[in-house]
Short mmCIF file of C-alpha atoms in Angstrom, two decimals:
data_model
loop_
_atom_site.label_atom_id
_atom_site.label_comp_id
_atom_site.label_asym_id
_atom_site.label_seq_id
_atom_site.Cartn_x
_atom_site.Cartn_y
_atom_site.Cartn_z
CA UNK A 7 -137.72 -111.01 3.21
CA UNK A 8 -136.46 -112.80 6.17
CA UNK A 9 -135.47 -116.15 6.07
CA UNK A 10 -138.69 -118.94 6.18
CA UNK A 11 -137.13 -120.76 9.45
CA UNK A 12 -137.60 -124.38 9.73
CA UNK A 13 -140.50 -126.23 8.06
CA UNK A 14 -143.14 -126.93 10.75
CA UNK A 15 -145.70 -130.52 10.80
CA UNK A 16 -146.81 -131.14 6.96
CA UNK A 17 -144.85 -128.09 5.79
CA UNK A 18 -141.91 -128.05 3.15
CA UNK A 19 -139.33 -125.41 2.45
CA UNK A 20 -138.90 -124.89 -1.50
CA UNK A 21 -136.72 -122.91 -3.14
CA UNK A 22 -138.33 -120.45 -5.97
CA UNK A 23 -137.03 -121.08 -9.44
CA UNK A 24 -139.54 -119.26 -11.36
CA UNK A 25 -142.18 -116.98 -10.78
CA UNK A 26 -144.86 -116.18 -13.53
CA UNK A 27 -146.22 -112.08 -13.42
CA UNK A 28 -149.84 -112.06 -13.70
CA UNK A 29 -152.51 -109.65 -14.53
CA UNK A 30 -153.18 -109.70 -11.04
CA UNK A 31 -149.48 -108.94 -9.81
CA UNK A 32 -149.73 -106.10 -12.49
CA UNK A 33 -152.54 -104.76 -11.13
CA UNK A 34 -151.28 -104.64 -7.52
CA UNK A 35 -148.15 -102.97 -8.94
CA UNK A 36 -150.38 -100.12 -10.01
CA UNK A 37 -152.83 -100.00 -6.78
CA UNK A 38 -156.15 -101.55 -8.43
CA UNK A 39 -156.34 -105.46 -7.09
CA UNK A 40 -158.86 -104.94 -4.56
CA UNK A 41 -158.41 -107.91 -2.10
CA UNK A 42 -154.59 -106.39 -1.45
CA UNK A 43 -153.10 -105.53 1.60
CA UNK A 44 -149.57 -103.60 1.43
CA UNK A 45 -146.93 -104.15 1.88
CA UNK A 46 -146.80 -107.15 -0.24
CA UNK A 47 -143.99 -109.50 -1.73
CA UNK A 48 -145.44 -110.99 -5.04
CA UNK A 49 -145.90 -113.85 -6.85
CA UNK A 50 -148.30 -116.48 -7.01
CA UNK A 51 -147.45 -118.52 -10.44
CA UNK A 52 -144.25 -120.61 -9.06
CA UNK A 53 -142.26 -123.21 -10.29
CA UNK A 54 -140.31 -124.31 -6.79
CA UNK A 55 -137.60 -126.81 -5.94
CA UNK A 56 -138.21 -128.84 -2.63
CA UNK A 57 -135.47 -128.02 0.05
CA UNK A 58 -136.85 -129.76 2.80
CA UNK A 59 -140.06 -132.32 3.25
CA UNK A 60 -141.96 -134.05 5.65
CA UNK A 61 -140.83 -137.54 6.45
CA UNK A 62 -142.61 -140.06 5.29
CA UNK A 63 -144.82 -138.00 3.01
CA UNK A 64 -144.71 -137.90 -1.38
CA UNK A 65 -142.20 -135.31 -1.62
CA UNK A 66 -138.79 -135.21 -1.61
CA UNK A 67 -135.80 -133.34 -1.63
CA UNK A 68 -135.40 -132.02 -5.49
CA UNK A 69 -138.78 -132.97 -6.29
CA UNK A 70 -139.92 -129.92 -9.07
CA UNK A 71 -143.44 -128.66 -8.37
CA UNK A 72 -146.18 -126.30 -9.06
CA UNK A 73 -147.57 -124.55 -6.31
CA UNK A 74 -151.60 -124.26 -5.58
CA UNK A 75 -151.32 -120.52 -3.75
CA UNK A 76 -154.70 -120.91 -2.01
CA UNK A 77 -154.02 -121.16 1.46
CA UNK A 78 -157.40 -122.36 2.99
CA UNK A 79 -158.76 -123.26 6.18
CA UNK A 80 -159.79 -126.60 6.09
CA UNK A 81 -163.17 -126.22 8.80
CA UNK A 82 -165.64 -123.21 7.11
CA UNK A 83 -168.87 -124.43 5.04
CA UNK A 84 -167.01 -124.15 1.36
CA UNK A 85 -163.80 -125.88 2.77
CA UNK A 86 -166.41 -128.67 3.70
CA UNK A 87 -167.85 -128.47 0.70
CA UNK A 88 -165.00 -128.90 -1.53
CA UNK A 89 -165.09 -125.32 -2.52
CA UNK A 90 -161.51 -124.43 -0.97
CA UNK A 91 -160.83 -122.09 -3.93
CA UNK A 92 -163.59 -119.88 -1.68
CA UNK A 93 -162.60 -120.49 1.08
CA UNK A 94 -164.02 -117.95 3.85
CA UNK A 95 -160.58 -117.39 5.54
CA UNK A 96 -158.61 -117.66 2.41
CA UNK A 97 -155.00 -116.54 2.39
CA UNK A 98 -153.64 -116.44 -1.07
CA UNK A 99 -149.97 -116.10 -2.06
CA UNK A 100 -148.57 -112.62 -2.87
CA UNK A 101 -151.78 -111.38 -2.07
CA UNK A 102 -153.27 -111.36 1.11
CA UNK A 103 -149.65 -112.86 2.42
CA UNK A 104 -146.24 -112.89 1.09
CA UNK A 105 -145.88 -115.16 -2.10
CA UNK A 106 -142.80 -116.00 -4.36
CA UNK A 107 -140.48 -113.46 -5.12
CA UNK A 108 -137.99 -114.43 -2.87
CA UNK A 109 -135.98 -117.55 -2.92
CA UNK A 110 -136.92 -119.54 -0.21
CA UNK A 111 -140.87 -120.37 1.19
CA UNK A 112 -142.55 -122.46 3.55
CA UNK A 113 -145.59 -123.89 2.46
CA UNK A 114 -148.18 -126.48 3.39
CA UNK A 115 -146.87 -129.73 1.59
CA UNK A 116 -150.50 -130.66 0.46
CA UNK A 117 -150.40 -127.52 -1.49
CA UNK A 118 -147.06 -128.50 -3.61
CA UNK A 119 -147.99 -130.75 -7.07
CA UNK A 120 -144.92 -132.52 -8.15
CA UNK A 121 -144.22 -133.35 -11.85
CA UNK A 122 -140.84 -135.50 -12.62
CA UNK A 123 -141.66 -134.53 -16.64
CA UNK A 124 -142.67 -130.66 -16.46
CA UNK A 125 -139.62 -128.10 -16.68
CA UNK A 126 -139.50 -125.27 -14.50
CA UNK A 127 -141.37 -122.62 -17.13
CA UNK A 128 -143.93 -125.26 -17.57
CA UNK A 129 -144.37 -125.75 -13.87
CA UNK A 130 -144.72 -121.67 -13.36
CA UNK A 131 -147.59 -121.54 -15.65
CA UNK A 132 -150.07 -124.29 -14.42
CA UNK A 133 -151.57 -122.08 -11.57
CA UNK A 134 -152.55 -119.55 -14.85
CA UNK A 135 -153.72 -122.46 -17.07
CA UNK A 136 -156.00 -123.46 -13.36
CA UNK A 137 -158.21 -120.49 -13.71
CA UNK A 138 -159.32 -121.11 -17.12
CA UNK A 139 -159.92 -125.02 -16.33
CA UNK A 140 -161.46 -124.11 -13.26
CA UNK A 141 -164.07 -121.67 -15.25
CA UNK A 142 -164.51 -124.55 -17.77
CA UNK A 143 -165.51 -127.02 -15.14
CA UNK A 144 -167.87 -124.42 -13.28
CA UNK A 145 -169.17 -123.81 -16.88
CA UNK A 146 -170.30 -127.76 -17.72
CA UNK A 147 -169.70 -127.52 -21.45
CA UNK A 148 -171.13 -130.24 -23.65
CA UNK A 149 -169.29 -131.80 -26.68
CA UNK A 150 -170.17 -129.51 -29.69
CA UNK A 151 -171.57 -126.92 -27.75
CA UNK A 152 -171.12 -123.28 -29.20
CA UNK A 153 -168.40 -121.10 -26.86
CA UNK A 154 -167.43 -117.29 -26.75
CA UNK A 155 -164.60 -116.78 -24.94
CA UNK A 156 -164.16 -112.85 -24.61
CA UNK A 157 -160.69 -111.80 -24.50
CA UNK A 158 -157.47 -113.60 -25.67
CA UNK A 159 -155.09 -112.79 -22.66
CA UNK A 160 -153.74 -115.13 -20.95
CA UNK A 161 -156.31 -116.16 -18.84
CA UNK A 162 -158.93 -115.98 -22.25
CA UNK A 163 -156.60 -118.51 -23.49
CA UNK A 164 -156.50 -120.87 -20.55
CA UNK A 165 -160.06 -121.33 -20.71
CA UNK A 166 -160.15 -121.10 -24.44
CA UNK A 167 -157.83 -124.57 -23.91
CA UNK A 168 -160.18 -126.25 -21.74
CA UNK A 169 -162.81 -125.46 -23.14
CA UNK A 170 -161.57 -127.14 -26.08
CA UNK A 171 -160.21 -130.19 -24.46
CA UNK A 172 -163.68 -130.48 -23.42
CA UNK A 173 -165.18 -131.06 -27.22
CA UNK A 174 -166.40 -127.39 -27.41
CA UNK A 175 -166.44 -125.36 -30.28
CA UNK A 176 -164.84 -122.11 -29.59
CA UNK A 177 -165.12 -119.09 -30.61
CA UNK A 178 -162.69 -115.75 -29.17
CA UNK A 179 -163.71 -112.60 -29.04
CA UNK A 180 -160.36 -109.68 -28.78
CA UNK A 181 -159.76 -106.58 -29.50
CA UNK A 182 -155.76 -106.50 -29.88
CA UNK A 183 -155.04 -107.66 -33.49
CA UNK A 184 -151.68 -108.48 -31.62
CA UNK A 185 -153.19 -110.74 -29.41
CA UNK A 186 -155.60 -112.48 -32.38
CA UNK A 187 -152.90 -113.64 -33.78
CA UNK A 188 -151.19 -114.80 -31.15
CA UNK A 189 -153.83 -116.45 -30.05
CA UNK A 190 -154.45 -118.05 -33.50
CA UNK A 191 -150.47 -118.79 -33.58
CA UNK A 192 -150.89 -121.13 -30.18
CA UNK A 193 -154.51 -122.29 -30.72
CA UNK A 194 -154.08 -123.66 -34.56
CA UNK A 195 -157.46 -123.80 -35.78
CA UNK A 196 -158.91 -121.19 -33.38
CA UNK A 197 -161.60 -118.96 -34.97
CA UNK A 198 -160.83 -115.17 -33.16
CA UNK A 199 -162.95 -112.39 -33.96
CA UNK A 200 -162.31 -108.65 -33.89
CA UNK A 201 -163.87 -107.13 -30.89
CA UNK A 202 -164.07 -104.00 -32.78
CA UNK A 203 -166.61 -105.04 -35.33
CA UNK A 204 -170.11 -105.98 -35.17
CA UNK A 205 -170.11 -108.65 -32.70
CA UNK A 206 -173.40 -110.26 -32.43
CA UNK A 207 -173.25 -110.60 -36.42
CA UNK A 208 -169.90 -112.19 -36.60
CA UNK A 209 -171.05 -115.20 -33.75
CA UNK A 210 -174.06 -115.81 -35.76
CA UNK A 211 -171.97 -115.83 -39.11
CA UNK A 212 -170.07 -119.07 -37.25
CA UNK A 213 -172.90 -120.08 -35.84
CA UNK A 214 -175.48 -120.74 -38.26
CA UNK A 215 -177.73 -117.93 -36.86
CA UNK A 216 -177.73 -118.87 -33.24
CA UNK A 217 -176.14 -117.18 -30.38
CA UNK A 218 -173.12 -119.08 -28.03
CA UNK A 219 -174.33 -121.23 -25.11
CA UNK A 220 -171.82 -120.37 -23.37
CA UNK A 221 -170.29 -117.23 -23.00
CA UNK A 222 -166.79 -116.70 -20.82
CA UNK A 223 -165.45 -113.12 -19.76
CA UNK A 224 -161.77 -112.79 -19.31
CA UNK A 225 -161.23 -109.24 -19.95
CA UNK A 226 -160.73 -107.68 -16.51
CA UNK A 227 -163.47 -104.75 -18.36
CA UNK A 228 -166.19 -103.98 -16.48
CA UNK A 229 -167.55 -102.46 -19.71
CA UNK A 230 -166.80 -105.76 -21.54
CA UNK A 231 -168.64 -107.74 -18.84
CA UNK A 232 -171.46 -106.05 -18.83
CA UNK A 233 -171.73 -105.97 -22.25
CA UNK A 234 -171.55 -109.96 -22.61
CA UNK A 235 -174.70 -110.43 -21.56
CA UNK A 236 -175.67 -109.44 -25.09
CA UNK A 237 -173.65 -112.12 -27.02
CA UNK A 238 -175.43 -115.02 -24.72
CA UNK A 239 -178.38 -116.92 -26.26
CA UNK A 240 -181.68 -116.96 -24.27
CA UNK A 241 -181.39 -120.12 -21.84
CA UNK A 242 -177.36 -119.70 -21.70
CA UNK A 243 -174.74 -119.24 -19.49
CA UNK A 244 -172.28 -116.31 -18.87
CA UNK A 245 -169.05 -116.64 -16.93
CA UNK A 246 -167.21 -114.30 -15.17
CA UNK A 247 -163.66 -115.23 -15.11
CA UNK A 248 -162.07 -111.64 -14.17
CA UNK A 249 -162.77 -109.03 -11.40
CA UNK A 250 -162.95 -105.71 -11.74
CA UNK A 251 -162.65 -103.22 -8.64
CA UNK A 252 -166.26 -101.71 -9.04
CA UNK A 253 -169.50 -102.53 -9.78
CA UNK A 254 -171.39 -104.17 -12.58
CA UNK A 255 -174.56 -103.43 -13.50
CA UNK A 256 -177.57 -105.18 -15.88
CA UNK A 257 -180.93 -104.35 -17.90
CA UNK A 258 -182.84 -107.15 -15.72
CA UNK A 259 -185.44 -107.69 -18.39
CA UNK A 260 -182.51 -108.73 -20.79
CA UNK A 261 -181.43 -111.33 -18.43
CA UNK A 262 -185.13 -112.28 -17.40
CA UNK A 263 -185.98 -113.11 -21.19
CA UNK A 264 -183.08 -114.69 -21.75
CA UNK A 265 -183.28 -116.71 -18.27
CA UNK A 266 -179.55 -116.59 -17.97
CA UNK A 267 -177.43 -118.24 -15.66
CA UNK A 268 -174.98 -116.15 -14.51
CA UNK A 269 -171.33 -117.93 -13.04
CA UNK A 270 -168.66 -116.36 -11.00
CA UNK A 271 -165.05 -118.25 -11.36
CA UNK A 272 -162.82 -117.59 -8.35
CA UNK A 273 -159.06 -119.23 -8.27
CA UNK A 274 -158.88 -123.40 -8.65
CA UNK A 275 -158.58 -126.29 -6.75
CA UNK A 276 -156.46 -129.32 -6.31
CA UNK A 277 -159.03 -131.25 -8.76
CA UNK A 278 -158.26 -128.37 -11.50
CA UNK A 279 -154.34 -128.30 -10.78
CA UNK A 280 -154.23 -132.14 -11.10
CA UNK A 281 -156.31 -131.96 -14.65
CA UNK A 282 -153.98 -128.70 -15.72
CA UNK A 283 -150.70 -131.19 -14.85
CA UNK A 284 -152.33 -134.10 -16.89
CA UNK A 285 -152.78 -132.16 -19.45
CA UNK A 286 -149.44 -130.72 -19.62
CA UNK A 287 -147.81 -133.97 -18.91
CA UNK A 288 -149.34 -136.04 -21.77
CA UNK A 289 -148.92 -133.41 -24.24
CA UNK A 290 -152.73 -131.85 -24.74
CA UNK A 291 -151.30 -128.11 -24.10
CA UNK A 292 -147.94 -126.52 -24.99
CA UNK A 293 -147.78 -123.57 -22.97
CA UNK A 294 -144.11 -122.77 -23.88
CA UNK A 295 -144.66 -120.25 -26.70
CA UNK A 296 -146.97 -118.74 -24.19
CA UNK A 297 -143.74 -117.32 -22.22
CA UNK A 298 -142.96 -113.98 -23.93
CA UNK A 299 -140.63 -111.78 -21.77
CA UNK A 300 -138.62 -112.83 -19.14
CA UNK A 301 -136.24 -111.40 -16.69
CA UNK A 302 -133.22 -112.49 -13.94
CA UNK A 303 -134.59 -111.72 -10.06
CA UNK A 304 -131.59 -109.07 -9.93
CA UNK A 305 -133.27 -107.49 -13.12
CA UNK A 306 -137.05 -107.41 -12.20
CA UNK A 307 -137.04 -103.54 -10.75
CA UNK A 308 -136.08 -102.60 -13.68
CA UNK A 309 -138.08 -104.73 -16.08
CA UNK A 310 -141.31 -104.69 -14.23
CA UNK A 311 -143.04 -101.25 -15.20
CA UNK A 312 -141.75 -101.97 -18.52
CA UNK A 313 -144.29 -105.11 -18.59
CA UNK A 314 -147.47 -102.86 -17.66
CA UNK A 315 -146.83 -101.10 -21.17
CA UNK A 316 -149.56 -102.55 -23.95
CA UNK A 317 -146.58 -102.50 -26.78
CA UNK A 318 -144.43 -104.32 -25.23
CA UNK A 319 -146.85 -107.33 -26.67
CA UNK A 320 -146.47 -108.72 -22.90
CA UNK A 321 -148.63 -112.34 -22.75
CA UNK A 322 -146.44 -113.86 -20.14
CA UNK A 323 -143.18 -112.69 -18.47
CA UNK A 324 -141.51 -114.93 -16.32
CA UNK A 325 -139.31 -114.31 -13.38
CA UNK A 326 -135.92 -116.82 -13.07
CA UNK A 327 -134.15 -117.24 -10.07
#
């Protein structure tokens, strides 16, 4: 990429020190992410360095941060709103413009969330652990309140964490016996059931008979999704955290009788990367043992397509420059 140039008014220049590979980068490596446009430099999950900030402003030089890639436009009706994770004009970060994989960026200081405690890794994965507090807040979970979370991946396992911090009692739902007990290994306590089995049985086994309140999809399965409606009890909630590139389709007497309310989740905002950050800070979530794989920039041709391969046991790869 050529070089950033000078920041302009209320922009910083950061240097990349770590880049986190998402589902969604994954995806776009193989063609199926459909709100790309190609060419595309990657990388939306960054742990940055500041190089150069505006005077007068929070940020300095050296400051460590984690970045909030939604670039939004400040004047439509959901930017007014608050709702600048849906932003009509949105420009995301190594998705509908260039993001991280390079070393140096210029980017809207407002957009950069220092942390003087956080390393680097941590830093990388807050935008990940955004989604899945984002979902949780959309979602309005009560103390107590009976939660699915379908799919143990990491975005399953963000919102499995909030969800949690919340006073929920949750439940996860995943095929992968590699990823059940991975999940149980960084969520002690966590009760994860085998996708493969009877599933409405097994939630009413934990549940005394009753079906979740609250039901989360973070699959990236259309099949999946459109099978959750089943695992939702009548007056519920179900919450799309993934996309698929397709189309989804119901039995509307089944979500008539059970007068569902159905949620879409789509990215974060400043309020969910400041809660993410708190949490990190003060020692709610350890996301270290989340980090799996991880490569140099010089190596990441190589190691890349490796990281789209389901026995590699890939949760979260991590780019280092």
């Amino acid at each position: 990429a050529p070089p950033p140039g000078a920041p302009g008014p209320g922009e910083a220049l950061v240097r990349i020190r770590r880049v986190g590979v998402c589902g969604t980068d994954l995806h776009a490596f193989r063609g199926k992410q459909p709100f790309f446009s190609y060419p595309r430099i990657v990388g939306h999950e960054l742990g940055v360095e500041v190089v150069e900030a505006p005077d007068g402003g929070p940020l300095a030089p050296g400051d460590r941060c984690a970045v909030e890639p939604y670039l939004h436009c400040g004047g439509c009706l959901p930017c007014r709103r608050g709702k600048t994770n849906c932003c009509t004009r949105l420009r995301t970060l190594g998705v509908h413009i260039d993001g991280g994989m390079q070393e140096l960026l210029r980017l809207p200081a407002a957009k950069l969330h220092p942390s003087r405690r956080l390393s680097l890794d941590e830093l990388a994965l807050v935008e990940m652990l955004t989604i899945g507090a984002h979902a949780v807040r959309r979602a309005e979970l009560l103390p107590g309140e009976n939660t699915l979370i379908v799919g143990a991946g990491p975005i399953g396992l963000s919102t499995a964490v909030f969800a949690r911090l919340t006073g929920a009692r949750v439940l996860l739902l995943e095929l992968s016996g590699a990823r059940r007990a991975f999940a149980q290994r960084v969520l002690p306590g966590a009760v994860c059931l085998d996708g493969g089995g009877e599933v409405v049985e097994q939630l009413q086994a934990f549940t005394g008979g009753d079906l979740p309140t609250a039901v989360f999809d973070a699959t990236g399965s259309a099949q999946s999704m459109m099978q959750a409606v089943r695992f939702v009890s009548n007056g519920g909630k179900l919450i799309f955290v993934s996309l698929v590139q397709g189309d989804l389709t119901f039995h509307d007497p089944e979500l008539h009788a059970r007068e569902l309310t159905l949620l879409r989740s789509r990215n974060a905002t400043a309020r969910d990367f400041r809660w993410v950050l708190d949490s990190l800070e003060q020692g709610r979530i350890d996301v270290r043992p989340w980090i799996t794989h991880r490569a140099a920039a010089a190596e990441t041709p190589e190691a890349f397509p490796g990281w789209l391969d389901p026995e590699r046991g890939v949760l979260k790869a991590v780019v280092e420059f």
